[in-house]
Coordinates of C-alpha atoms in Angstrom, one line a residue:
M19 CA 21.2 -1.8 -15.0
D20 CA 22.7 -4.5 -12.8
Y21 CA 19.8 -4.6 -10.3
Q22 CA 21.4 -7.4 -8.3
A23 CA 24.5 -5.4 -7.6
V24 CA 22.5 -2.3 -6.7
L25 CA 20.3 -4.4 -4.3
E26 CA 23.4 -5.8 -2.6
E27 CA 24.8 -2.3 -2.0
V28 CA 21.4 -1.1 -0.8
A29 CA 21.1 -4.0 1.7
A30 CA 24.6 -3.3 3.0
F31 CA 23.7 0.4 3.5
A32 CA 20.4 -0.4 5.3
K33 CA 21.7 -3.2 7.5
P34 CA 22.6 -1.0 10.5
L35 CA 19.0 0.2 10.6
V36 CA 17.4 -3.2 10.5
G37 CA 15.9 -3.9 13.9
R38 CA 15.4 -0.2 14.7
G39 CA 11.9 1.2 15.5
Q40 CA 9.0 -0.9 16.7
V41 CA 6.7 -3.5 15.2
A42 CA 3.0 -2.8 14.9
D43 CA 2.2 -4.4 18.3
Y44 CA -1.2 -2.6 18.5
I45 CA -2.3 -5.4 16.1
P46 CA -1.6 -8.4 18.3
A47 CA -1.1 -10.8 15.4
L48 CA 1.8 -8.6 14.2
A49 CA 3.4 -8.2 17.6
G50 CA 5.5 -11.3 17.3
V51 CA 7.0 -10.5 13.9
D52 CA 10.8 -10.7 13.9
I53 CA 12.0 -7.1 13.8
N54 CA 15.3 -8.2 12.3
R55 CA 14.0 -9.2 8.9
F56 CA 14.9 -7.4 5.7
G57 CA 14.1 -8.1 2.1
M58 CA 13.9 -6.1 -1.1
A59 CA 12.8 -6.8 -4.7
V60 CA 12.8 -5.1 -8.0
A61 CA 10.4 -6.1 -10.8
D62 CA 11.2 -4.4 -14.2
V63 CA 8.6 -3.6 -16.9
D64 CA 10.1 -6.4 -19.1
G65 CA 9.3 -9.1 -16.5
G66 CA 12.6 -9.5 -14.8
V67 CA 12.6 -9.9 -11.0
Y68 CA 15.5 -9.5 -8.6
G69 CA 15.8 -9.7 -4.9
I70 CA 17.9 -9.8 -1.8
G71 CA 17.5 -10.9 1.8
D72 CA 14.0 -12.1 2.9
W73 CA 12.5 -11.1 -0.4
E74 CA 10.5 -14.3 -0.8
R75 CA 9.2 -14.4 2.8
P76 CA 5.5 -13.4 3.0
F77 CA 4.4 -10.7 5.3
S78 CA 1.2 -8.8 6.1
V79 CA 0.6 -6.1 3.4
Q80 CA -1.7 -4.0 5.6
S81 CA -2.2 -0.5 4.0
I82 CA -0.2 -1.4 0.9
S83 CA -3.5 -3.0 -0.2
K84 CA -5.1 0.5 -0.4
A85 CA -3.2 1.3 -3.6
F86 CA -4.5 -1.8 -5.3
S87 CA -8.1 -1.2 -4.1
L88 CA -8.0 2.3 -5.5
A89 CA -6.7 1.0 -8.8
L90 CA -9.5 -1.6 -9.0
V91 CA -12.2 0.9 -8.2
L92 CA -10.9 3.2 -10.9
A93 CA -10.8 0.3 -13.3
E94 CA -14.3 -0.9 -12.5
G95 CA -16.1 2.4 -12.0
G96 CA -14.0 5.2 -13.4
G97 CA -13.3 8.5 -11.5
K98 CA -16.6 8.9 -9.6
I99 CA -14.7 7.8 -6.4
W100 CA -13.2 11.3 -6.3
E101 CA -16.6 12.7 -5.5
R102 CA -16.4 10.8 -2.2
V103 CA -12.8 11.1 -1.3
G104 CA -10.2 13.8 -1.8
T105 CA -6.6 13.8 -3.1
E106 CA -4.9 16.0 -0.5
P107 CA -2.4 15.0 2.2
S108 CA -3.9 14.8 5.6
G109 CA -1.2 16.0 7.9
N110 CA -2.8 13.9 10.6
P111 CA -2.4 10.3 11.7
F112 CA -3.8 7.6 9.4
N113 CA -6.6 6.8 11.7
S114 CA -7.6 10.3 12.8
L115 CA -11.2 11.3 13.2
V116 CA -10.5 15.0 13.4
Q117 CA -10.7 16.1 9.8
L118 CA -13.9 14.0 9.0
E119 CA -15.9 16.1 11.3
Y120 CA -15.1 19.5 9.8
E121 CA -15.0 18.2 6.3
N122 CA -18.5 16.6 6.4
G123 CA -17.5 13.0 6.2
I124 CA -15.3 13.3 3.1
P125 CA -11.8 11.8 3.8
R126 CA -8.8 13.8 2.7
N127 CA -7.4 11.0 0.5
P128 CA -7.8 7.3 -0.3
F129 CA -4.8 6.1 1.8
I130 CA -5.8 7.2 5.3
N131 CA -8.1 4.7 6.9
A132 CA -11.2 6.7 6.4
G133 CA -10.5 7.1 2.7
A134 CA -9.6 3.4 2.3
L135 CA -12.9 2.5 3.9
V136 CA -14.8 4.6 1.3
V137 CA -12.8 2.9 -1.5
T138 CA -13.5 -0.5 -0.1
D139 CA -17.2 0.4 0.1
R140 CA -17.2 1.4 -3.5
L141 CA -15.3 -1.8 -4.6
Q142 CA -17.9 -3.8 -2.7
T143 CA -20.7 -2.1 -4.6
L144 CA -19.0 -2.6 -7.9
T145 CA -18.0 -6.2 -7.5
G146 CA -20.1 -7.8 -4.7
D147 CA -17.0 -9.1 -3.0
A148 CA -14.3 -6.5 -2.5
S149 CA -11.7 -8.6 -0.7
T150 CA -11.9 -11.6 -3.0
T151 CA -11.7 -9.4 -6.0
M152 CA -8.5 -7.9 -4.7
L153 CA -7.0 -11.3 -3.8
E154 CA -7.6 -12.6 -7.3
F155 CA -6.1 -9.6 -8.8
L156 CA -3.0 -9.8 -6.7
R157 CA -2.6 -13.5 -7.4
A158 CA -2.8 -12.8 -11.2
E159 CA -0.4 -9.8 -11.2
S160 CA 2.1 -11.4 -8.9
G161 CA 2.0 -14.7 -10.7
N162 CA 1.7 -16.5 -7.4
P163 CA -1.6 -18.5 -6.9
D164 CA -0.7 -19.1 -3.3
V165 CA -1.1 -15.5 -2.2
S166 CA -3.8 -15.7 0.5
F167 CA -5.5 -14.0 3.5
D168 CA -4.1 -14.6 7.0
P169 CA -7.2 -15.3 9.1
A170 CA -5.4 -14.7 12.4
V171 CA -4.5 -11.1 11.3
A172 CA -8.0 -10.5 10.0
A173 CA -9.4 -11.7 13.3
S174 CA -6.9 -9.6 15.3
E175 CA -7.8 -6.5 13.4
T176 CA -11.5 -7.1 13.8
E177 CA -11.1 -7.6 17.5
H178 CA -9.2 -4.3 17.8
G179 CA -11.0 -2.4 15.1
D180 CA -13.0 0.1 17.2
R181 CA -11.3 3.2 15.7
N182 CA -12.0 2.0 12.1
A183 CA -15.6 1.2 13.1
A184 CA -15.9 4.7 14.5
L185 CA -14.6 6.2 11.2
A186 CA -17.0 4.1 9.2
H187 CA -20.1 4.9 11.3
F188 CA -19.2 8.6 11.2
M189 CA -19.0 8.6 7.4
A190 CA -22.2 6.5 7.2
S191 CA -23.9 9.3 9.1
Y192 CA -23.0 11.7 6.3
G193 CA -24.2 9.2 3.7
N194 CA -20.7 8.4 2.4
L195 CA -21.0 4.6 2.6
D196 CA -23.4 2.6 0.5
N197 CA -23.0 -0.8 2.2
P198 CA -23.6 -1.7 5.8
V199 CA -20.7 -0.7 8.1
P200 CA -20.0 -4.3 9.2
T201 CA -19.7 -5.4 5.6
V202 CA -17.3 -2.6 4.7
L203 CA -15.2 -3.3 7.8
E204 CA -15.1 -7.1 7.1
H205 CA -13.8 -6.6 3.6
Y206 CA -11.3 -3.9 4.7
F207 CA -9.8 -6.1 7.4
W208 CA -9.6 -9.1 5.1
Q209 CA -7.8 -7.1 2.4
C210 CA -5.3 -5.7 4.9
S211 CA -4.6 -9.3 6.1
I212 CA -3.3 -10.5 2.7
E213 CA 0.2 -12.0 3.0
M214 CA 2.7 -11.4 0.1
S215 CA 6.4 -11.3 -0.3
C216 CA 8.6 -8.5 -1.7
R217 CA 8.8 -10.5 -4.9
D218 CA 5.0 -10.8 -5.1
L219 CA 4.3 -7.1 -4.3
A220 CA 7.0 -5.8 -6.7
R221 CA 5.5 -7.8 -9.5
A222 CA 2.0 -6.8 -8.6
G223 CA 2.9 -3.2 -8.6
T224 CA 4.5 -3.1 -12.1
F225 CA 1.2 -2.2 -13.8
L226 CA 1.7 1.3 -12.3
A227 CA 5.3 1.3 -13.9
R228 CA 3.7 0.2 -17.2
H229 CA 1.3 3.1 -17.1
G230 CA -1.8 0.9 -16.4
L231 CA -0.9 -2.3 -18.4
R232 CA -1.3 -5.6 -16.6
A233 CA 1.1 -8.5 -16.6
D234 CA -0.8 -10.1 -19.5
G235 CA -0.6 -7.0 -21.6
S236 CA -4.2 -6.0 -21.1
R237 CA -5.0 -2.5 -19.9
L238 CA -6.3 -2.1 -16.3
L239 CA -6.2 1.7 -16.3
P240 CA -6.0 4.4 -18.9
R241 CA -2.6 6.1 -18.7
R242 CA -4.2 9.2 -17.1
E243 CA -5.7 7.2 -14.2
A244 CA -2.4 5.2 -13.6
K245 CA -0.8 8.7 -13.4
Q246 CA -3.4 9.7 -10.8
V247 CA -2.7 6.6 -8.6
N248 CA 1.0 7.3 -8.7
A249 CA 0.5 11.0 -7.9
V250 CA -1.7 10.2 -4.9
M251 CA 0.9 7.6 -3.7
L252 CA 3.6 10.3 -3.9
T253 CA 1.7 12.9 -1.9
C254 CA -0.3 10.7 0.5
G255 CA 1.1 7.1 0.4
T256 CA 3.3 7.2 3.6
Y257 CA 0.8 8.5 6.1
D258 CA 1.7 11.9 7.5
A259 CA 5.4 11.5 6.4
A260 CA 4.6 11.8 2.7
G261 CA 6.6 15.1 2.4
D262 CA 9.7 13.6 4.0
F263 CA 9.3 10.4 1.8
A264 CA 9.1 12.5 -1.4
Y265 CA 12.1 14.6 -0.2
R266 CA 14.2 11.5 0.6
V267 CA 13.1 8.9 -2.0
G268 CA 11.4 10.9 -4.8
L269 CA 9.0 8.1 -5.9
P270 CA 5.4 7.2 -5.6
G271 CA 5.1 4.8 -2.6
K272 CA 2.6 3.1 -0.4
S273 CA 3.6 1.8 3.0
G274 CA 2.0 -0.6 5.4
V275 CA 2.4 -1.1 9.1
G276 CA 3.5 -4.7 8.4
G277 CA 6.8 -3.1 7.5
G278 CA 6.5 -3.2 3.7
I279 CA 6.7 -0.3 1.2
V280 CA 5.9 -0.5 -2.5
A281 CA 7.4 2.2 -4.8
V282 CA 7.1 2.8 -8.5
I283 CA 9.5 4.2 -11.1
P284 CA 7.2 4.9 -14.1
G285 CA 8.5 3.3 -17.3
R286 CA 11.2 1.3 -15.4
C287 CA 10.2 -0.9 -12.5
A288 CA 8.4 -1.4 -9.2
L289 CA 10.1 -2.1 -5.9
C290 CA 9.1 -3.6 -2.6
V291 CA 11.1 -3.4 0.6
W292 CA 10.2 -5.0 3.9
S293 CA 11.6 -4.5 7.3
P294 CA 9.1 -4.6 10.3
G295 CA 10.7 -2.0 12.5
L296 CA 8.5 1.2 12.2
D297 CA 9.2 4.8 12.9
T298 CA 6.7 6.9 14.9
R299 CA 4.6 7.6 11.8
G300 CA 4.2 3.9 10.8
N301 CA 6.8 3.6 8.1
S302 CA 9.6 1.1 8.0
V303 CA 12.9 2.6 9.2
A304 CA 15.2 0.5 7.2
G305 CA 12.8 0.4 4.3
V306 CA 12.7 4.1 3.8
A307 CA 16.5 4.3 4.1
A308 CA 16.9 1.5 1.5
L309 CA 14.6 3.2 -1.0
D310 CA 16.5 6.5 -0.4
H311 CA 19.8 4.8 -1.2
F312 CA 18.3 3.0 -4.2
T313 CA 17.3 6.3 -5.8
T314 CA 20.6 7.9 -4.9
L315 CA 22.6 5.0 -6.5
T316 CA 20.5 4.8 -9.7
G317 CA 19.6 8.5 -10.0
W318 CA 16.1 7.4 -10.8
S319 CA 13.2 9.4 -9.4
V320 CA 10.2 11.3 -10.7
F321 CA 12.0 14.6 -10.2

């Protein structure tokens, strides 16, 4: 596969859509991001990395971090997390309070905000420092020791985090958090503030393409649990647009409101695309189109 040629064709296809949508201005630190950026990278299971556009420019990973925190919880503590969070699509916005009330404080899946807070709480219990554990993992898997938090983004999310605090307190009232709410929120906001490039994220995501094997060849997850992470990414990874994403792209994927999307082709590669303009459901307009075109050109999907 000539990845570079495919990426060039994908970038040309996506170019008219770059700049469409709206940046995540409800997080003030992200309001000033240049909406006209576009980058894309592919990291194959043999260690090759290919990219185009702004593929080496760091951006805020935001909810993409949720896929990595889930994997780390499964690696550290096995499948007990599924007693506290479900595996079903939500059909509601990612920060909705509605379902929690009639489902007794159990979030629908680990990728809506409520579910991610439960996963962060579990990672904090297992490691004693959830956000730093994730940062160290991402540095190792990406091969980039300079991956770091963005304090300005973390502070901005903390200052405007009332909805997440409400979700956390509501779940705590049902006994679904083990750590103090402020501790869980702090680590959640810090992990969302991590900055990485498309190159970094594609490389970091290849353990899911290698069925649970890390970059150094050691096993992070049993093959069965790597399959589970990919499955939940496919059905729940792009907020309440997961059905449309599966229909158009046909890959496990996790998006973030920073404009990034990580996608996985098991046995082949991991991809990351970044373009900050978001649609009404919080996914990159140009990014989804680029992944759609990539799978169309290559014929690669999980279907």
